[in-house]
Coordinates of C-alpha atoms in Angstrom, one line a residue:
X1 CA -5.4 12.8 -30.9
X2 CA -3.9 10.7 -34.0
X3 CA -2.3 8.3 -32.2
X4 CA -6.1 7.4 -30.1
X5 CA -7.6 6.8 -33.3
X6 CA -5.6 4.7 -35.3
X7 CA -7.0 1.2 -35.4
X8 CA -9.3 1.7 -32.8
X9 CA -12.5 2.3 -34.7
X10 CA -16.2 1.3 -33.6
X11 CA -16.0 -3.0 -33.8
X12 CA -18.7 -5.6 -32.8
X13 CA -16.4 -6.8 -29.9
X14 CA -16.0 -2.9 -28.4
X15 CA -19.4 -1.4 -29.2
X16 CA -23.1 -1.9 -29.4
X17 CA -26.6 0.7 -30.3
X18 CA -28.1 1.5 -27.1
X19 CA -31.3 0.0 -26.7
X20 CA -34.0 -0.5 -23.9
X21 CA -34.9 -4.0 -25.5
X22 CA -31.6 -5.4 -24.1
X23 CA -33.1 -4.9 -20.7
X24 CA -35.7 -7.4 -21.9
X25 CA -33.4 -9.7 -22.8
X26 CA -31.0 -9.7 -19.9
X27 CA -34.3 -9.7 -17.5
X28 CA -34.8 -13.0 -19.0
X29 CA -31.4 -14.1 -19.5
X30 CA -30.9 -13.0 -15.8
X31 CA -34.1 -13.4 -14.1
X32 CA -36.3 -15.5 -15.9
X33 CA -38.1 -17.1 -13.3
X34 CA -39.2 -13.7 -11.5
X35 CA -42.8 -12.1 -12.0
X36 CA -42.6 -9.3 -14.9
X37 CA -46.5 -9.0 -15.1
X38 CA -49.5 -9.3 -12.8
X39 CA -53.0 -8.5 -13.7
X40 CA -56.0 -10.3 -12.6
X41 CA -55.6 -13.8 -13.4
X42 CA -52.5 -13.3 -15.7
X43 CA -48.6 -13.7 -13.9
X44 CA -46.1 -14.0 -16.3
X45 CA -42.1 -14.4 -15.6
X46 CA -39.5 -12.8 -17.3
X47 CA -38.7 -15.9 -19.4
X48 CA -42.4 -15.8 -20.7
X49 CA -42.7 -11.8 -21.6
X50 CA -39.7 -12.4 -23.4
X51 CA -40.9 -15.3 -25.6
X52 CA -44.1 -13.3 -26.1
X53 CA -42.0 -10.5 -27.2
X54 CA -40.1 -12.3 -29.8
X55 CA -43.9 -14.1 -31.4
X56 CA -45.1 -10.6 -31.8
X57 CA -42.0 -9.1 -33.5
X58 CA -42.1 -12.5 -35.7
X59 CA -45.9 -12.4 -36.1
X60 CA -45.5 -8.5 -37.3
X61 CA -42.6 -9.3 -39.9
X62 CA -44.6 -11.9 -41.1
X63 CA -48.2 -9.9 -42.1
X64 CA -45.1 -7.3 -43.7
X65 CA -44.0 -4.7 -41.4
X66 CA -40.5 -3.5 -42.3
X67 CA -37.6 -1.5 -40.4
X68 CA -38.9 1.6 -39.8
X69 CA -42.5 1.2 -40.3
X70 CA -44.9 2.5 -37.8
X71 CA -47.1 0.3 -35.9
X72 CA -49.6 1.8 -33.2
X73 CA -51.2 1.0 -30.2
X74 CA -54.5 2.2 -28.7
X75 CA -54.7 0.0 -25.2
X76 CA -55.0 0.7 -21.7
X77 CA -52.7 -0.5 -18.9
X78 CA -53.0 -3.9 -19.9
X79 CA -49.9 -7.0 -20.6
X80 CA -50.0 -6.5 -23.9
X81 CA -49.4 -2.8 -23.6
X82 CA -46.1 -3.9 -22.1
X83 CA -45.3 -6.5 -24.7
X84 CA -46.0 -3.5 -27.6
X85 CA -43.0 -1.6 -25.8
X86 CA -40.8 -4.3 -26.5
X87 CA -42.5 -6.5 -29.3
X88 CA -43.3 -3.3 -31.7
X89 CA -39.5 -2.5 -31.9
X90 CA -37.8 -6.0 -31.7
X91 CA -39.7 -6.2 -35.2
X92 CA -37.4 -3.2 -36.0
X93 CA -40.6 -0.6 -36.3
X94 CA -41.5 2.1 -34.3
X95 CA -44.7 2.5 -31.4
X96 CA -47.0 5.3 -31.9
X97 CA -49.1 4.9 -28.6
X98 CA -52.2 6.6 -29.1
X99 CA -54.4 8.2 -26.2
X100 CA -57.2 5.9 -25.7
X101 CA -59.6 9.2 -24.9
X102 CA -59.1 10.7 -28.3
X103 CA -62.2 10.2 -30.6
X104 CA -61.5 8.7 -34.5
X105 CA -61.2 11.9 -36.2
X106 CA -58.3 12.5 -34.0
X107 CA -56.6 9.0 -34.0
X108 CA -57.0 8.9 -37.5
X109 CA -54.9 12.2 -38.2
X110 CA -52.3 10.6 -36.1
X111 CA -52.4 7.3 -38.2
X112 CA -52.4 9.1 -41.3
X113 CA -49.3 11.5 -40.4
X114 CA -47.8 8.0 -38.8
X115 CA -48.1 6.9 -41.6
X116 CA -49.3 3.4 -39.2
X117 CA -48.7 0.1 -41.5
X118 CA -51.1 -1.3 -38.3
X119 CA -53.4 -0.6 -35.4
X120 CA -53.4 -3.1 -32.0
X121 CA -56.7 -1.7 -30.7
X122 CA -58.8 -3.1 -27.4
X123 CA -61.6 -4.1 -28.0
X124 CA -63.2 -1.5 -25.7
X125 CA -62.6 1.2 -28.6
X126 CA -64.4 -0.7 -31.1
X127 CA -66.4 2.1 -32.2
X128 CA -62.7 4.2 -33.2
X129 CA -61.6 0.8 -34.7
X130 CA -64.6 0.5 -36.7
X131 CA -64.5 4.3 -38.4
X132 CA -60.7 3.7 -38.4
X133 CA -61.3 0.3 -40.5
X134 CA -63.7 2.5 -42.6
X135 CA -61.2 4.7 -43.8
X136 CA -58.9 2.8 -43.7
X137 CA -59.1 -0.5 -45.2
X138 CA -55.7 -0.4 -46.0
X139 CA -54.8 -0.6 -42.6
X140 CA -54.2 -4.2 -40.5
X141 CA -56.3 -3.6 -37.3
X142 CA -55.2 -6.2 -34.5
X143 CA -57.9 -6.4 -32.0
X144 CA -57.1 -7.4 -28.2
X145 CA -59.9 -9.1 -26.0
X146 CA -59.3 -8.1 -22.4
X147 CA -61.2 -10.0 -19.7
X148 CA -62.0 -6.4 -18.3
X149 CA -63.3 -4.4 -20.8
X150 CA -66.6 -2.9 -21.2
X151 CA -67.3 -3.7 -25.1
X152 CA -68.1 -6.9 -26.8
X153 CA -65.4 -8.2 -29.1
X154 CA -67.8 -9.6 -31.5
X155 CA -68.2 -6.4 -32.8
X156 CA -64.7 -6.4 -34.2
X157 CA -65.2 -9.6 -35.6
X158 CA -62.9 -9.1 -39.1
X159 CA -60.0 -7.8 -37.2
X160 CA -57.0 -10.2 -36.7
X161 CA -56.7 -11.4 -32.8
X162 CA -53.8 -10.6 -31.1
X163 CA -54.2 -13.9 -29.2
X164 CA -53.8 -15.8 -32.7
X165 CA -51.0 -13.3 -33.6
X166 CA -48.6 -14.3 -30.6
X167 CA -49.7 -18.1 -31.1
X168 CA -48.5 -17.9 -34.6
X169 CA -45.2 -16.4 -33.8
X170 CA -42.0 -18.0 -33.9
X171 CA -40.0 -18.2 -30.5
X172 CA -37.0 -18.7 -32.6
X173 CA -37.1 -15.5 -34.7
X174 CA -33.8 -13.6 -34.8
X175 CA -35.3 -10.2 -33.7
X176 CA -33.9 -6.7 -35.0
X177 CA -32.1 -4.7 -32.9
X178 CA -31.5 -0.8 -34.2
X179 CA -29.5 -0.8 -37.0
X180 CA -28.3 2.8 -35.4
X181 CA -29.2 3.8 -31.8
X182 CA -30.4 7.2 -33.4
X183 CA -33.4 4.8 -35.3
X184 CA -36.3 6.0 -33.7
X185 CA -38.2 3.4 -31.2
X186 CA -41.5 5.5 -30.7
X187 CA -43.8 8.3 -32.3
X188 CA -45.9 10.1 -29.5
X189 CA -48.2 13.2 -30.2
X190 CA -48.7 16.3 -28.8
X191 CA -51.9 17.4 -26.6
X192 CA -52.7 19.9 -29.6
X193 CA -55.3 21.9 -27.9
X194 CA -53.4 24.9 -29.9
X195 CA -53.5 22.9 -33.2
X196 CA -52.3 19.7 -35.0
X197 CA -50.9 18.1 -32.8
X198 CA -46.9 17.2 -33.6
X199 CA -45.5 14.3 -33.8
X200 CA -42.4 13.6 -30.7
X201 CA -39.9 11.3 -32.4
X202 CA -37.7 9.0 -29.6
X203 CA -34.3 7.5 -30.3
X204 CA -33.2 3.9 -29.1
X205 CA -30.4 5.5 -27.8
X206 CA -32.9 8.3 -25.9
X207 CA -35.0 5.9 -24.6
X208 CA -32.6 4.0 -23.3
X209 CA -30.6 6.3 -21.1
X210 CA -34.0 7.6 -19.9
X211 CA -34.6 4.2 -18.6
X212 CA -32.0 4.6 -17.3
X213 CA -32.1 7.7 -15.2
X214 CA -35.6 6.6 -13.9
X215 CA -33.5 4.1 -12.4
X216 CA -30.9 6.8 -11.0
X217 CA -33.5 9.4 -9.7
X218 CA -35.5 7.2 -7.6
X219 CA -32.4 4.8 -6.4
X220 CA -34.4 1.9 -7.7
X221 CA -33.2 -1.6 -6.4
X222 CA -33.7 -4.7 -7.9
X223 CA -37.2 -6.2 -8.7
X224 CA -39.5 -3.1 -7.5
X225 CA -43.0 -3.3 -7.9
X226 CA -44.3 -1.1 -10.1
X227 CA -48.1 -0.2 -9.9
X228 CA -49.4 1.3 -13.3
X229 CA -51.5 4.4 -12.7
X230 CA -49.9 6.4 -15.0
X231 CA -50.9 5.8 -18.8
X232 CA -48.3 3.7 -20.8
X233 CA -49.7 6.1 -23.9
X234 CA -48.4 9.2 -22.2
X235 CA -44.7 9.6 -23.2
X236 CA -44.2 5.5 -23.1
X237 CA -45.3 5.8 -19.3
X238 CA -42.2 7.7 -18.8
X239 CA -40.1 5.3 -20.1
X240 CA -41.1 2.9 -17.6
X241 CA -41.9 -0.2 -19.2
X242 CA -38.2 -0.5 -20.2
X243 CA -37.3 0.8 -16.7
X244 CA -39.0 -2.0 -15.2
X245 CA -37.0 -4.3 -17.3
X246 CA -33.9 -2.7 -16.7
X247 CA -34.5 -4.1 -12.8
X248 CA -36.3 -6.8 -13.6
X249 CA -39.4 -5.8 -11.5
X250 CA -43.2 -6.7 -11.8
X251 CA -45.5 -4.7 -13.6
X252 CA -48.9 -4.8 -11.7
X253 CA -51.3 -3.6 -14.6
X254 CA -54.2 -1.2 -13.8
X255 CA -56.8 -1.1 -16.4
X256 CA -58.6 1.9 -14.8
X257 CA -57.1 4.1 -11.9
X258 CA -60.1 3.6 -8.9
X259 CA -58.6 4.9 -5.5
X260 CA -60.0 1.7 -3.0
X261 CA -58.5 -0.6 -6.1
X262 CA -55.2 0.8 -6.5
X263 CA -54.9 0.6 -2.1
X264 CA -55.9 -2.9 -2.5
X265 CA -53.0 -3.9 -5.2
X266 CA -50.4 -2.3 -3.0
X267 CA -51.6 -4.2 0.1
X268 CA -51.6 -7.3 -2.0
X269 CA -48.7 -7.4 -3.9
X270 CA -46.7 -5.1 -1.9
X271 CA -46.1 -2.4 -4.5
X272 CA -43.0 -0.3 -4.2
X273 CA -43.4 2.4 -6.5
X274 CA -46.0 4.4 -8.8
X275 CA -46.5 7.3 -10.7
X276 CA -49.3 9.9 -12.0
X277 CA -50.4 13.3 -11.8
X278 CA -51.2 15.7 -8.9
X279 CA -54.9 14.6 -9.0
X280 CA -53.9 10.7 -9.3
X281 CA -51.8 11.7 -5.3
X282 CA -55.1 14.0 -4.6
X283 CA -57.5 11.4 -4.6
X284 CA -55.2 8.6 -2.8
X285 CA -54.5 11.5 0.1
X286 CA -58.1 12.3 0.3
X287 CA -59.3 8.4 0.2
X288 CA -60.4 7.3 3.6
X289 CA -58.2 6.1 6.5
X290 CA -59.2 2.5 6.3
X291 CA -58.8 1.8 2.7
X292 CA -55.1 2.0 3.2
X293 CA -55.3 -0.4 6.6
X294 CA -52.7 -3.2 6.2
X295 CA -50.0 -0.9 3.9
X296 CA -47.3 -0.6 6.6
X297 CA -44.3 -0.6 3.7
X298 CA -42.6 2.5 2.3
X299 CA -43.9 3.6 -1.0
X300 CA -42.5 5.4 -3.4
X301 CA -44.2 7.5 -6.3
X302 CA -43.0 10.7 -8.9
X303 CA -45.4 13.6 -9.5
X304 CA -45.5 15.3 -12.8
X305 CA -48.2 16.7 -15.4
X306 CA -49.0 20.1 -13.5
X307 CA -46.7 21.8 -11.0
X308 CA -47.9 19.8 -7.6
X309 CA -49.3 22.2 -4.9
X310 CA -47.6 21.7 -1.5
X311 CA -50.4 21.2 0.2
X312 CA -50.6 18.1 -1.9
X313 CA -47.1 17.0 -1.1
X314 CA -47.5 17.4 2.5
X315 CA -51.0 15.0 2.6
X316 CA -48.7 12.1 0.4
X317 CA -46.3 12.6 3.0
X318 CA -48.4 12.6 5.9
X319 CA -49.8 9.2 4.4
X320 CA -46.6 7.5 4.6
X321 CA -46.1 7.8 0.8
X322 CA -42.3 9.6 -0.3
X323 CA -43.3 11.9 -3.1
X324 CA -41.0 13.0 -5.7
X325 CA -41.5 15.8 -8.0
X326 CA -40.4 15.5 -11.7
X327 CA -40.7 17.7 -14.4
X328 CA -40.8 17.4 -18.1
X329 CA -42.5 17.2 -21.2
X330 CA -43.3 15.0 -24.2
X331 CA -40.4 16.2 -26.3
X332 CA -37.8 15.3 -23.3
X333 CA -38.8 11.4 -22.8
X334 CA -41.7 13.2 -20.1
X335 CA -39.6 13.8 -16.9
X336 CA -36.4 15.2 -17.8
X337 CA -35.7 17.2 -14.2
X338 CA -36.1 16.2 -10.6
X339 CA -36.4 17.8 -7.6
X340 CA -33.7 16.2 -5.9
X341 CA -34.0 16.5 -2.0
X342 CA -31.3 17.8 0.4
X343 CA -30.3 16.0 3.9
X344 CA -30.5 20.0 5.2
X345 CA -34.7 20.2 4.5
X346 CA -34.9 17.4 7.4
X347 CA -34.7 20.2 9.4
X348 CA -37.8 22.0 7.9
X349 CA -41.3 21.9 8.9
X350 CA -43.7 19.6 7.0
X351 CA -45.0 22.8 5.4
X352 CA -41.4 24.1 4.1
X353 CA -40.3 21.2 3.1
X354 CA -43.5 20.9 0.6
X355 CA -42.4 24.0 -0.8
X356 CA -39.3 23.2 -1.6
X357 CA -40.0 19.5 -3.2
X358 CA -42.8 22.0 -5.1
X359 CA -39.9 23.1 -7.5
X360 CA -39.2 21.4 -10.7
X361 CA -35.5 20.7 -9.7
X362 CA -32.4 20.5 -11.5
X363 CA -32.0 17.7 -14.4
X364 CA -31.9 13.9 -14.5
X365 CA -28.6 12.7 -14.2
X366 CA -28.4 11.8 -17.8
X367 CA -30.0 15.1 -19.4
X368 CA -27.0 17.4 -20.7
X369 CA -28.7 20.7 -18.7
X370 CA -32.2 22.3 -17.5
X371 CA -32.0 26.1 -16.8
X372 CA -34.2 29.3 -17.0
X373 CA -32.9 32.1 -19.5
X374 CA -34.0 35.1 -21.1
X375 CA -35.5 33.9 -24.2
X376 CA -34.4 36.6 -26.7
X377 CA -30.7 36.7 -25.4
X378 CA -30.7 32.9 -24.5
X379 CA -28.5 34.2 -21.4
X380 CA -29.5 32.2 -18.3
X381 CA -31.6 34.8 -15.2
X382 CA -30.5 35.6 -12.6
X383 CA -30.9 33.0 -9.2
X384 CA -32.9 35.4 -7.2
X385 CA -36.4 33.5 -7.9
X386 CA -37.8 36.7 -9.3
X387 CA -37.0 37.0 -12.8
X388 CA -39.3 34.9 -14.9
X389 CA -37.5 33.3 -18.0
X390 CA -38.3 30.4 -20.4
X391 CA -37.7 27.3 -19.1
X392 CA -35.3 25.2 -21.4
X393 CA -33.9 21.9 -22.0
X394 CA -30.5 19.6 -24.1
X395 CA -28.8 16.3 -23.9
X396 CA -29.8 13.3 -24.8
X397 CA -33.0 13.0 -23.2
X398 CA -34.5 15.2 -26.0
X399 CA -36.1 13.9 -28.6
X400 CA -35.0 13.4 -32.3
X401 CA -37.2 16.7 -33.3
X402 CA -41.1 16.7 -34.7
X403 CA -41.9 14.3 -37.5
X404 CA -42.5 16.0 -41.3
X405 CA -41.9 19.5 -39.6
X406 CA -38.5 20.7 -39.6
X407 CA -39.7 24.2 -39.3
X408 CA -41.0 23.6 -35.7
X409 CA -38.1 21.8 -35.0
X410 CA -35.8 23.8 -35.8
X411 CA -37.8 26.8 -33.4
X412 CA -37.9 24.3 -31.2
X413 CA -34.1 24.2 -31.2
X414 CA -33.3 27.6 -31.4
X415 CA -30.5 28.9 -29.1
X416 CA -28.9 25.2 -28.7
X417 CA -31.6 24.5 -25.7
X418 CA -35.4 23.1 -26.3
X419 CA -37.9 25.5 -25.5
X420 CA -40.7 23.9 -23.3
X421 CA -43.1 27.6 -23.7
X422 CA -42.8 27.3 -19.4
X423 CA -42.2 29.7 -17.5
X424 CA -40.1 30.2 -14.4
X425 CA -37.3 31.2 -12.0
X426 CA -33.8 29.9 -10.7
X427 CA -34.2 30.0 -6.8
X428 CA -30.4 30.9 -5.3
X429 CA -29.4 27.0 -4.9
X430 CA -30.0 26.4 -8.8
X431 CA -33.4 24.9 -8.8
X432 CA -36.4 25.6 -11.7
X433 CA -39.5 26.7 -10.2
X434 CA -42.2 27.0 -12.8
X435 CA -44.2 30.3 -12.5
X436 CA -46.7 29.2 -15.5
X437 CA -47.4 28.0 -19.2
X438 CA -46.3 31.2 -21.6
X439 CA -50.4 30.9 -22.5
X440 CA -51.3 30.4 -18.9
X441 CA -49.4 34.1 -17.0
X442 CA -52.3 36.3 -16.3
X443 CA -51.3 39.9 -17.5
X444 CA -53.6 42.2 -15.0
X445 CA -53.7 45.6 -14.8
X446 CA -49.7 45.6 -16.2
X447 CA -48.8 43.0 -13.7
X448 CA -47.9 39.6 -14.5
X449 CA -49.6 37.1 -12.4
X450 CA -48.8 33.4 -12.1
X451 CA -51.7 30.8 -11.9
X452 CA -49.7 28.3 -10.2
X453 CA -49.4 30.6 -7.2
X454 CA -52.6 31.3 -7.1
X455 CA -53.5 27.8 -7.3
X456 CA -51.2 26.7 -4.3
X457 CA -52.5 29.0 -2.4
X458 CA -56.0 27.8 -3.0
X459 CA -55.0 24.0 -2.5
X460 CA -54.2 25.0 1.2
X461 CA -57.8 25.1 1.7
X462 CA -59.1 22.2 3.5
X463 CA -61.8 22.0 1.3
X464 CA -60.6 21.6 -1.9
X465 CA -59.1 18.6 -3.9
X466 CA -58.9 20.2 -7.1
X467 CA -58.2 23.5 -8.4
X468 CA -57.0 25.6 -11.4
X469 CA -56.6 29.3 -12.2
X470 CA -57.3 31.1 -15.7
X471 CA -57.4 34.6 -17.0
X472 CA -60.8 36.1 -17.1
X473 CA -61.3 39.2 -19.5
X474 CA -61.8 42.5 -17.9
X475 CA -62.4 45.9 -18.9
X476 CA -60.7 47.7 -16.6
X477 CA -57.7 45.8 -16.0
X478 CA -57.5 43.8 -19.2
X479 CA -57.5 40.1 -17.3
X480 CA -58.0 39.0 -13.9
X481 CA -57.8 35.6 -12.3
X482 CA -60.7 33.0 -12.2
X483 CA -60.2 29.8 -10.3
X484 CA -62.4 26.8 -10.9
X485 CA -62.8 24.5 -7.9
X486 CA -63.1 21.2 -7.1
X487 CA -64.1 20.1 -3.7
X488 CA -63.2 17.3 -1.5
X489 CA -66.5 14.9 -1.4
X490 CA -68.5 15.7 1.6
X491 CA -67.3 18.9 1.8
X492 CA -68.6 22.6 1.3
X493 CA -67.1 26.2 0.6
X494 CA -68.3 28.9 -0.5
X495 CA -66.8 31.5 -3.4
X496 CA -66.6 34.3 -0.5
X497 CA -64.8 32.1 1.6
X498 CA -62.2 30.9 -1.2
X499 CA -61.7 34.5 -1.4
X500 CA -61.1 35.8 1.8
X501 CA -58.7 32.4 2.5
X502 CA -57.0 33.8 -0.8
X503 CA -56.7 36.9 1.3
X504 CA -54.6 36.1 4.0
X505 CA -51.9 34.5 1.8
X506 CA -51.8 36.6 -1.7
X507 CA -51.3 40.2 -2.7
X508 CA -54.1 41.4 -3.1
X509 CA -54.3 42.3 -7.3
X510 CA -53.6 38.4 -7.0
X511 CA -57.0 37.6 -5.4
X512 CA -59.0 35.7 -7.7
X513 CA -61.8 37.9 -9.1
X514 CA -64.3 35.0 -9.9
X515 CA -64.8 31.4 -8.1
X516 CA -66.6 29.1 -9.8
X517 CA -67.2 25.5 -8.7
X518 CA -68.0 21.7 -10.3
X519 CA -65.6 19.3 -11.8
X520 CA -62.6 20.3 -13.8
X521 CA -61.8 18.9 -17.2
X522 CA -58.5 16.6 -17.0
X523 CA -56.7 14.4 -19.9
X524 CA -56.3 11.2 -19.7
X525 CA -52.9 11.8 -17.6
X526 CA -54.8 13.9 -15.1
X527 CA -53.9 17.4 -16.7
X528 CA -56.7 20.1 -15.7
X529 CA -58.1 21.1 -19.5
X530 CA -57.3 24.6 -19.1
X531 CA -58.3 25.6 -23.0
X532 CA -61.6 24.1 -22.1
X533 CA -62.1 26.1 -19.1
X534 CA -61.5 29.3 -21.0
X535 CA -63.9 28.4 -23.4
X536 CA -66.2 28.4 -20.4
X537 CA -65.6 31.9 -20.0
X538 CA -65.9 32.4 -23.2
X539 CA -69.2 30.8 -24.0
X540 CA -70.4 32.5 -20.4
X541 CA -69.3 35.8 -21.7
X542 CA -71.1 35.6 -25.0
X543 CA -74.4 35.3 -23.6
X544 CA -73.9 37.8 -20.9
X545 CA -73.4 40.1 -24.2
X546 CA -76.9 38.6 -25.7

């Protein structure tokens, strides 16, 4: 190997740190004249968000952000939540994106932990901004006035305008690229309904290649159109914005997910692709016929968050809309594993072939390995779809570990895999299928039980757009299952007739012991709360005891 390494070292002419800003940079370089953001009255080219890009990275060294420093963001699907993804690191510091349904005390653990030099805040969460300011006065809050929100910007009247930042940027600064492509781009946190919540760390060089492999999964040609009804906050929207600027698409922004709206922004500017959670698909399969009248072009959108019923699947594809199912987490970039469709389920029925693009799938083309192993032996289980096993993850599109907790990250790492604390099976061609969350298995009687099977079954129900499945206490057989139900609007079921549909398709110590119905809890991304729904048991239970 001597004789490859002699004078061949790492030069500027042979090697660069991967980065997703270069997309940016080539998209103008490249494509400068084509539309990179649409929203409302605002269309911006290439050319423009790159300019934009380079006053906010100048406008952020200048007020004394460093390499390294953390600057966050707490915005909805708005321009200048793009411009962040790019503008934030070109100024060589790293994007905390904060969930903009978290209350202060929350946001301001985050920022503290962060350790955030600065806060860009819409106006709209004035009243987080204001008890952040409080307690933090150390803190540079930059406030952004969007023509579509709710609150008055008056009331942040001290904070610095992000309008008058950009303006007093310099389109001429040299901006930083990573110094290393192991410098982390972005902090995200955890859901923390078990605790604090941790704090992901992403690499330029992970972010990057997970750009990348968005590309790869869905085929993506040049210049999609790329509708935004998944939050940039969660996981950087996938990756996304820098996957949009790897193909020099348009971003059509989406301040609010409405079903009629996001129908009307694909009719009008022809979208191509989106992405979102199982109930973001359930209420565009269940919108009315002629709210998509005039969509006659393919379009293509990923699944992930919960496990997607196939009764879900088969609506989207009923519809005209190609569905695929991804699978991942925040500490692997979000999707990490796709479930990559086979020429030989053409052949299936609508039905089997939902089941099959159910399954989590085998990993992105740039992630090292997803399997399904025994996780006190680390061996992988056997592919007989029986034997339940912890899902696991490695490569590169893991992240970096868990900032100021090296313990967790080092459990997280155990074994040479990342634990993800999912459960599931290897079916006999290779493919993940998640049985349930490690918290989420429903231990009855001795047997273990898997929500997520339960809940398909329910899903098939005409009836019902929304459903999820949690472990009741019982005295004779420890737990049982509960399902919570949301119906279709206009329509009616009743608890005995979720049961005896239940009946026909499930064993029967399977058979959900309790149906209860109203609206589910759901995050931001559209994740059904399920802590929240066993604290409704819970609370239930407590006064059924006096």
């Amino acid at each position: 190997m001597q004789m490859y390494e002699d004078g061949l070292q790492r030069r500027n002419a042979n090697y660069a740190p991967l980065t997703p800003v270069d997309f940016l940079v080539r998209a103008s370089e490249v494509y400068g004249d084509k539309v990179a953001i649409l929203y409302g009255q605002v269309k911006r080219t290439w050319r423009e968000t790159f300019e934009r890009c380079v006053r906010l990275s100048s406008a952020l060294v200048q007020m004394g952000i460093q390499r390294g420093d953390t600057v966050a963001a707490m915005l909805p699907n708005i321009p200048e939540m793009v411009e962040a993804h790019f503008g934030v690191p070109m100024a060589g510091a790293v994007l905390n994106a904060l969930n903009t349904r978290l209350d202060a005390d929350a946001i301001l653990y985050m920022l503290d932990h962060g350790e955030a030099r600065a806060l860009i805040i819409d106006t709209e969460y004035a009243a987080v901004a204001q008890a952040v300011a409080a307690a933090r006065p150390d803190l540079t809050i930059i406030k952004v006035q969007d023509t579509f929100a709710v609150a008055d910007g008056n009331v942040l009247a001290q904070a610095t305008s992000y309008d008058s930042l950009i303006a007093k940027g310099d389109s001429n600064f040299q901006y930083l690229l990573p110094l290393d492509e192991w410098d982390a781009i972005a902090l995200n946190y955890t859901s923390g309904t078990t605790g604090k919540p941790k704090g992901v760390v992403y690499s330029h060089r992970g972010a990057h290649l997970t750009a990348t492999s968005n590309v790869l999964e869905w085929d993506m040609a040049k210049h999609p159109v790329y509708l935004w009804t998944l939050p940039m906050f969660h996981c950087n929207g996938w990756c996304f914005p820098w996957t949009i600027a790897a193909r020099a698409g348009t971003n059509v922004c989406l301040r609010r997910v409405d079903a009629k709206v996001v129908f009307d922004l694909i009719r009008e500017h022809c979208v191509t692709h989106y992405s979102g959670a199982p109930i973001v698909h359930s209420a565009l399969a269940d919108a009315p016929d002629e709210w998509r009248t005039g969509i006659t072009h393919r379009v293509k959108a990923t699944v992930a968050g919960a496990a997607p019923s196939s009764t879900v699947l088969a609506r989207m594809e009923a519809i005209g809309f190609e569905l695929t199912h991804v699978y991942g987490l925040t500490e692997v970039y979000g999707p990490a594993a796709v479930c990559a469709v086979q020429d030989s389920w053409a052949a299936l029925s609508q039905r089997e072939r939902a089941e099959m693009n159910a399954r989590q799938g085998v990993r992105f083309h740039l992630q090292a390995g997803t399997t399904v192993v025994d996780p006190q032996t680390m061996q992988e289980v056997p592919r007989d779809g029986e034997t339940i096993g912890e899902v696991v993850f490695r490569g590169n599109l893991t992240m970096k570990g868990y900032l100021k907790n090296r313990r967790a990250t080092d459990e997280a790492f155990s074994g040479g895999w990342f634990h993800t604390g999912d459960l599931g099976v290897l079916t006999a061609d290779g493919y993940v299928k998640l049985k349930d969350r490690s918290k989420d298995i429903i231990i009855s009687g001795g047997e273990n039980i898997s929500s997520i099977e339960i809940e398909d079954a329910i899903y098939r129900h005409a009836a019902v757009s929304v459903v999820a499945v949690v472990a009741q206490p019982d005295p004779k057989w420890g737990e049982v299952p509960c399902a919570f139900v949301e119906l279709r609007p206009g329509m009616a079921c009743t608890a005995d007739e979720i049961v005896a549909h239940c009946r026909s398709l499930l064993a029967s110590f399977k058979i959900p012991k309790a149906v209860r119905f109203g609206e589910l809890p759901k995050t931001a991304t559209g994740k059904i709360q399920k802590f929240a729904l066993r604290k409704q048991l819970d609370l239930a239970r407590a006064i059924d005891h006096g």
